[in-house]
């Protein structure tokens, strides 16, 4: 059993990690820290875990973490994990970071997108961008993995095959993203107050979303040229789930069969990608409704001949494939075990 | 008191017309027809009207309508009003049609977008596209008014000022629309079953939406050149409301002050347009949540310097400004009374 | 025009008062105070009012209130209005208090139910319990009106006729109440955070709810004997609305016709009571869904012969009939104008 | 591997059985029938299963079922399984029926509560009421198991300990039940249309609910005397989940410690009962929100000294513990394997 710790375990991502890891057959949770809830039972905060575990939150203490853990998940606010990571790496631990601190390769992107200078820019070279569908081999050998942002994961996965195939205009790609309230985290504010948040279709970040940086980084890498993405994020009336609707303009006429081939060959054998484009049934295209609760990323597409536009749709559970599920998938790869271990749950339907 | 009839009064649009007209000080409802519910009390179908009226549905009978009414709203399925209209017009009634049958000026657009040949193409010239913000003077003198489609209204109103000012590329305009379930009408199907429809972010019409035709018609008219719109429609987890997120690419650099001026001058004195772009508060940009229940169309915008993109956001209540409210607004103009009569309700907040 | 002020106008009840009063033809709003938002536009907090008013919040200042207003609504937290009221009354203003501070006649009920000793117990005698259906004549002559609690209003109105007719056991009455999130007010907390509050059926106050005190006070008054009510409050996944399901045990066999007669005669000519018990349609019994947005209290009933139980159902909008609407209704009575003035709005349907 | 069939696999209960059984390590699904969808892939109807199975629906054919299966789940409408069961039993199959056809021991209860005469009343003696917490030993040896109704399960489990301890009045027990839309099944109707069903608190069955019969049967068995239950069912704005709020009147004063002891001793070692009555945290009492997705039945309680009332709260997922989960639990017991096999999933939180 691999001894696993979670630093910053009281948020929603921490809760999902706990749910997945407590039932994972190959690991043992040896420490879960929380500054705010130290001493409290996990199930007081993550009430769904009641009956499964009597673990308590520990107060943050890196030396104890180093003693108790072989591998540690960092589920801390942006700016924290970059401080903790050097010592953890020096002590030989594997680190899977769920914050944004190691996602960007170019240190200059941090001041630009995050308004913050990276304290350990050298470590950025060491970090692997933890999207298994793109970087599986590097993940296998990594010591430090930076899990992608939730909107980035689904948008990158939706676009990667067509960017690789060089099918669309590179600077007029629109990603119109819809996300549930859990994406805003566990801290209550006026904008997340049920009476204010219920029923909205709120354009909360029409321009300048930080995930743009990693989307462009990864797609440019695939493209071997500069890709620009125009992203807008909307809050919708669900708790979990993301739909990213990507609009791009085709540089030449293609047909659906070619698209199928492009996507199928790119995602061949990927255990957590489902291509959804059906002629029948209620769910003919991706919809978070049938993904939430699973580690799947569903991808579908449509061609608009009227404007020579390509529409690609990607759906994930923001807390699973968009965070904790991908983190566990990365861990499995790192540990050399079956990548699907502990991630076989399906969406509940209806829900 | 003007004597007003509603043909096809059992659907959601019919219900909204009734709610607005029953409290309207200048009109008297003299007939409401429904093939399915003839003889039934209105409040059995529109339960919110209970206590206000003991009117019953009448069976459809044009000659009776002509006898009882001065003005008639057609809230019938597409394809029906084009058959009823000639006789009504011949008898001198004013007709306000809420279906798509008279929205398009070019008869050839019907087979193309609706798969249906128009039975009275000559009448298309007579019909006025009932969007007061664009055609107020023609509406004043019209006998036949075609109320716009709900997604068309909000998308046209969001785009009109910048199209007129010729600020964006004309063939790469994306309208990513999110709509509540009432847009699908009152007839239950598997896709509108609560268990299947609750919690979705469902891309139900990613390409080929029929409202594209009227959006392009109206914007091309304003532009005096061909405008193409790439529209995608999504079902979200609300009952009422539309947010249309329009993404367009600027042909030159402009600043926010210029945009403000462009929108302010275009919509000066419009009673039902609110420009929403605030630095403070929870609702800094349009959101159906604070529009639903009112006849407002809220419009806001943002510039994305990163990709030279313009994002325009439009929000309406699909059954009010998107249907019955605009129909009543058209009626007020036609009758020469204050355009706001009977339309002064505000959104409930919170709701 | 009567000059009206609102002290404590930034909460949800304050917002509803503003929405109703801004469109009320007989009053003029001369002051709206808020300690927190003094100087801010009302529409920054009550975003639905944008476009209707450019009023700003004023800082609390009783002498200014006295100068500017003839009548004042107190929409302050419990414990505050009891301090402000003496000076307002002394200055001759009419006071309509929406807090709990003057609802109970017996001063000893305050320590018992609110854990708080009333600072002006003498004023309790002067206050009229502002439920028009029970106390219209007293309201007409009152200077100080205590608006009832939202759950109390609907539960009292559901029970009053059968209590008066002495039909049920007096100490085994269960009121199982379901309420939307707006009942918790505008202040965000962890329990009202959208991710935590969405989708709940949360028994947040199974025993000991404070509204029990006023329900028992009013029903005992009607009964001229002691009535005890067993109340449990649940939070459900809506923003507005209350359904109170009252279960009581019949002391003798009665039939539905007798119940109809009992309710009809009690509520004869009441403008805001609708008796709902239909054989057809989707809304055969009260449901907040068709009440929300209106000032109606819908009441229905059913007899369970199996256990000799009576089920009475009451539905209201907690912010309208449950608070601001009843306050305005009280004001209309007090001012001697038509009781329905400014309160003619219907529920939106569907919504 | 035990060969398992599902007759009637296209509904929501069938879908949940499939989700649970496809991941169950000890069984193999050899047939799933559906009259309506014969020949169709399961994932076209149960879209969450896409990617997991390419099984198709088979047309109903008992002889084929008998050939292919060792054990069969009947997830057919009420009235169907009573016809299929005799042949299945004669062929030696084990039958787990999820309909109401074998729940009641007294044949006369069928005409009374279901308006239907049982075609095989003798089989009622053979059937075991499949509530493991009450009948585990009989289930172990049964050939025919009748899974309880969803509202019955949670209400019986909430009440059983206090009925056994004889703590409350036996004929004044109120069960006020709140349920999500999936309880109404997969067939769309006007009352389940999203626009009509969203946001309701609809008292759809205030008296006369059929589950009353089995609740009284089981509680009377425990009590060895006649128990009467006054049940009212409400539809609330969620898809999954039930909260049953039970109000009963204590026959003597007891304290919370005694209640704890009563419940703890009754449910000692039960793997799927969680007693929830906490002083801290957001979920201090049962709430479907933290149960949905799991096979738990959460139970909590409170004493109302004011009226000597006991409030017991029970929460389940209506499709899991309320149907498919209990069915699988029964199967595990019957097969002599660990009762928890395939049922270890937790609720997602937040969701």
PDB file of C-alpha atoms in Angstrom, chain D residues 190-316:
ATOM      1  CA  UNK D 190     -47.674  16.979 -18.250  1.00  0.00           C
ATOM      2  CA  UNK D 191     -47.071  16.827 -14.510  1.00  0.00           C
ATOM      3  CA  UNK D 192     -43.447  15.754 -14.998  1.00  0.00           C
ATOM      4  CA  UNK D 193     -42.727  18.238 -17.800  1.00  0.00           C
ATOM      5  CA  UNK D 194     -39.698  20.241 -16.647  1.00  0.00           C
ATOM      6  CA  UNK D 195     -41.476  23.601 -16.935  1.00  0.00           C
ATOM      7  CA  UNK D 196     -44.318  22.312 -14.741  1.00  0.00           C
ATOM      8  CA  UNK D 197     -42.325  20.127 -12.378  1.00  0.00           C
ATOM      9  CA  UNK D 198     -39.359  22.437 -11.735  1.00  0.00           C
ATOM     10  CA  UNK D 199     -39.641  24.412  -8.530  1.00  0.00           C
ATOM     11  CA  UNK D 200     -42.739  22.719  -7.183  1.00  0.00           C
ATOM     12  CA  UNK D 201     -43.576  21.744  -3.643  1.00  0.00           C
ATOM     13  CA  UNK D 202     -46.519  19.746  -4.856  1.00  0.00           C
ATOM     14  CA  UNK D 203     -48.741  17.799  -2.452  1.00  0.00           C
ATOM     15  CA  UNK D 204     -49.487  15.085  -5.007  1.00  0.00           C
ATOM     16  CA  UNK D 205     -50.847  12.451  -2.661  1.00  0.00           C
ATOM     17  CA  UNK D 206     -51.906  13.993   0.638  1.00  0.00           C
ATOM     18  CA  UNK D 207     -53.945  10.944   1.622  1.00  0.00           C
ATOM     19  CA  UNK D 208     -54.371   7.354   0.503  1.00  0.00           C
ATOM     20  CA  UNK D 209     -50.813   6.596  -0.672  1.00  0.00           C
ATOM     21  CA  UNK D 210     -50.452   2.888  -1.393  1.00  0.00           C
ATOM     22  CA  UNK D 211     -47.204   2.499   0.491  1.00  0.00           C
ATOM     23  CA  UNK D 212     -49.245   3.057   3.647  1.00  0.00           C
ATOM     24  CA  UNK D 213     -50.369  -0.559   3.410  1.00  0.00           C
ATOM     25  CA  UNK D 214     -46.898  -2.083   3.625  1.00  0.00           C
ATOM     26  CA  UNK D 215     -45.742   0.404   6.247  1.00  0.00           C
ATOM     27  CA  UNK D 216     -48.634  -0.566   8.498  1.00  0.00           C
ATOM     28  CA  UNK D 217     -48.126  -4.269   7.758  1.00  0.00           C
ATOM     29  CA  UNK D 218     -44.488  -4.231   8.784  1.00  0.00           C
ATOM     30  CA  UNK D 219     -44.863  -1.943  11.780  1.00  0.00           C
ATOM     31  CA  UNK D 220     -47.854  -3.897  13.079  1.00  0.00           C
ATOM     32  CA  UNK D 221     -45.770  -7.053  12.799  1.00  0.00           C
ATOM     33  CA  UNK D 222     -43.056  -5.472  14.912  1.00  0.00           C
ATOM     34  CA  UNK D 223     -45.552  -4.011  17.348  1.00  0.00           C
ATOM     35  CA  UNK D 224     -47.680  -7.137  17.551  1.00  0.00           C
ATOM     36  CA  UNK D 225     -50.602  -4.732  17.482  1.00  0.00           C
ATOM     37  CA  UNK D 226     -52.301  -2.498  14.973  1.00  0.00           C
ATOM     38  CA  UNK D 227     -50.315   0.525  13.823  1.00  0.00           C
ATOM     39  CA  UNK D 228     -51.888   3.211  11.680  1.00  0.00           C
ATOM     40  CA  UNK D 229     -49.914   5.683   9.642  1.00  0.00           C
ATOM     41  CA  UNK D 230     -51.086   8.986   8.181  1.00  0.00           C
ATOM     42  CA  UNK D 231     -48.997   9.541   5.109  1.00  0.00           C
ATOM     43  CA  UNK D 232     -48.742  12.521   2.752  1.00  0.00           C
ATOM     44  CA  UNK D 233     -46.457  12.596  -0.271  1.00  0.00           C
ATOM     45  CA  UNK D 234     -44.968  15.754  -1.797  1.00  0.00           C
ATOM     46  CA  UNK D 235     -42.982  16.241  -4.976  1.00  0.00           C
ATOM     47  CA  UNK D 236     -39.972  18.526  -4.512  1.00  0.00           C
ATOM     48  CA  UNK D 237     -37.446  20.077  -6.871  1.00  0.00           C
ATOM     49  CA  UNK D 238     -34.837  17.325  -7.006  1.00  0.00           C
ATOM     50  CA  UNK D 239     -34.485  14.268  -9.214  1.00  0.00           C
ATOM     51  CA  UNK D 240     -33.395  11.706  -6.640  1.00  0.00           C
ATOM     52  CA  UNK D 241     -33.952  11.302  -2.975  1.00  0.00           C
ATOM     53  CA  UNK D 242     -36.586  11.003  -0.295  1.00  0.00           C
ATOM     54  CA  UNK D 243     -36.898  12.630   3.067  1.00  0.00           C
ATOM     55  CA  UNK D 244     -39.559  11.142   5.288  1.00  0.00           C
ATOM     56  CA  UNK D 245     -40.398  13.315   8.279  1.00  0.00           C
ATOM     57  CA  UNK D 246     -42.222  11.223  10.821  1.00  0.00           C
ATOM     58  CA  UNK D 247     -44.175  12.964  13.562  1.00  0.00           C
ATOM     59  CA  UNK D 248     -45.373  10.793  16.443  1.00  0.00           C
ATOM     60  CA  UNK D 249     -46.618  11.523  19.938  1.00  0.00           C
ATOM     61  CA  UNK D 250     -44.754  10.015  22.866  1.00  0.00           C
ATOM     62  CA  UNK D 251     -46.755   8.031  25.381  1.00  0.00           C
ATOM     63  CA  UNK D 252     -44.275   8.893  28.097  1.00  0.00           C
ATOM     64  CA  UNK D 253     -41.470  11.388  28.573  1.00  0.00           C
ATOM     65  CA  UNK D 254     -38.172  10.077  27.291  1.00  0.00           C
ATOM     66  CA  UNK D 255     -34.825  11.703  26.708  1.00  0.00           C
ATOM     67  CA  UNK D 256     -32.444  11.783  23.791  1.00  0.00           C
ATOM     68  CA  UNK D 257     -30.062   9.300  25.395  1.00  0.00           C
ATOM     69  CA  UNK D 258     -32.826   6.717  25.534  1.00  0.00           C
ATOM     70  CA  UNK D 259     -33.627   7.337  21.894  1.00  0.00           C
ATOM     71  CA  UNK D 260     -29.991   6.930  20.922  1.00  0.00           C
ATOM     72  CA  UNK D 261     -29.905   3.645  22.783  1.00  0.00           C
ATOM     73  CA  UNK D 262     -33.127   2.476  21.177  1.00  0.00           C
ATOM     74  CA  UNK D 263     -31.872   3.190  17.675  1.00  0.00           C
ATOM     75  CA  UNK D 264     -28.303   2.022  18.251  1.00  0.00           C
ATOM     76  CA  UNK D 265     -29.325  -1.308  19.647  1.00  0.00           C
ATOM     77  CA  UNK D 266     -31.878  -1.885  16.896  1.00  0.00           C
ATOM     78  CA  UNK D 267     -29.480  -1.098  14.067  1.00  0.00           C
ATOM     79  CA  UNK D 268     -26.277  -2.396  15.585  1.00  0.00           C
ATOM     80  CA  UNK D 269     -24.002  -3.706  12.830  1.00  0.00           C
ATOM     81  CA  UNK D 270     -26.365  -2.748  10.036  1.00  0.00           C
ATOM     82  CA  UNK D 271     -24.043  -1.825   7.163  1.00  0.00           C
ATOM     83  CA  UNK D 272     -26.395   0.594   5.465  1.00  0.00           C
ATOM     84  CA  UNK D 273     -27.972   2.462   8.367  1.00  0.00           C
ATOM     85  CA  UNK D 274     -26.303   5.652   9.530  1.00  0.00           C
ATOM     86  CA  UNK D 275     -27.629   7.439  12.594  1.00  0.00           C
ATOM     87  CA  UNK D 276     -27.242  11.176  12.009  1.00  0.00           C
ATOM     88  CA  UNK D 277     -27.740  13.561  14.853  1.00  0.00           C
ATOM     89  CA  UNK D 278     -24.775  15.819  15.156  1.00  0.00           C
ATOM     90  CA  UNK D 279     -24.094  19.051  17.009  1.00  0.00           C
ATOM     91  CA  UNK D 280     -21.805  20.409  14.322  1.00  0.00           C
ATOM     92  CA  UNK D 281     -21.480  20.650  10.595  1.00  0.00           C
ATOM     93  CA  UNK D 282     -23.975  21.455   7.884  1.00  0.00           C
ATOM     94  CA  UNK D 283     -25.637  18.048   7.819  1.00  0.00           C
ATOM     95  CA  UNK D 284     -26.675  17.478  11.410  1.00  0.00           C
ATOM     96  CA  UNK D 285     -29.753  15.501  10.493  1.00  0.00           C
ATOM     97  CA  UNK D 286     -30.586  13.264   7.542  1.00  0.00           C
ATOM     98  CA  UNK D 287     -30.813  14.952   4.164  1.00  0.00           C
ATOM     99  CA  UNK D 288     -31.094  13.172   0.803  1.00  0.00           C
ATOM    100  CA  UNK D 289     -28.305  15.443  -0.451  1.00  0.00           C
ATOM    101  CA  UNK D 290     -25.617  13.412   1.328  1.00  0.00           C
ATOM    102  CA  UNK D 291     -27.240  10.037   0.741  1.00  0.00           C
ATOM    103  CA  UNK D 292     -28.080  10.139  -2.959  1.00  0.00           C
ATOM    104  CA  UNK D 293     -25.795   7.820  -4.910  1.00  0.00           C
ATOM    105  CA  UNK D 294     -25.298   5.487  -1.947  1.00  0.00           C
ATOM    106  CA  UNK D 295     -27.245   2.604  -0.442  1.00  0.00           C
ATOM    107  CA  UNK D 296     -27.453   4.275   2.952  1.00  0.00           C
ATOM    108  CA  UNK D 297     -30.583   5.009   4.894  1.00  0.00           C
ATOM    109  CA  UNK D 298     -29.796   7.919   7.195  1.00  0.00           C
ATOM    110  CA  UNK D 299     -31.905   8.244  10.324  1.00  0.00           C
ATOM    111  CA  UNK D 300     -32.055  11.051  12.873  1.00  0.00           C
ATOM    112  CA  UNK D 301     -34.470  12.239  15.522  1.00  0.00           C
ATOM    113  CA  UNK D 302     -35.496  15.085  17.762  1.00  0.00           C
ATOM    114  CA  UNK D 303     -37.823  15.422  20.753  1.00  0.00           C
ATOM    115  CA  UNK D 304     -40.294  18.293  20.934  1.00  0.00           C
ATOM    116  CA  UNK D 305     -40.988  18.746  24.618  1.00  0.00           C
ATOM    117  CA  UNK D 306     -43.528  21.431  23.880  1.00  0.00           C
ATOM    118  CA  UNK D 307     -46.045  18.939  22.484  1.00  0.00           C
ATOM    119  CA  UNK D 308     -44.432  15.703  23.600  1.00  0.00           C
ATOM    120  CA  UNK D 309     -43.781  14.941  19.984  1.00  0.00           C
ATOM    121  CA  UNK D 310     -41.070  12.783  18.490  1.00  0.00           C
ATOM    122  CA  UNK D 311     -39.732  13.766  15.066  1.00  0.00           C
ATOM    123  CA  UNK D 312     -37.843  11.061  13.187  1.00  0.00           C
ATOM    124  CA  UNK D 313     -36.165  11.845   9.901  1.00  0.00           C
ATOM    125  CA  UNK D 314     -35.198   9.275   7.314  1.00  0.00           C
ATOM    126  CA  UNK D 315     -33.351   9.913   4.047  1.00  0.00           C
ATOM    127  CA  UNK D 316     -32.575   7.578   1.164  1.00  0.00           C
TER     128      UNK D 316
END
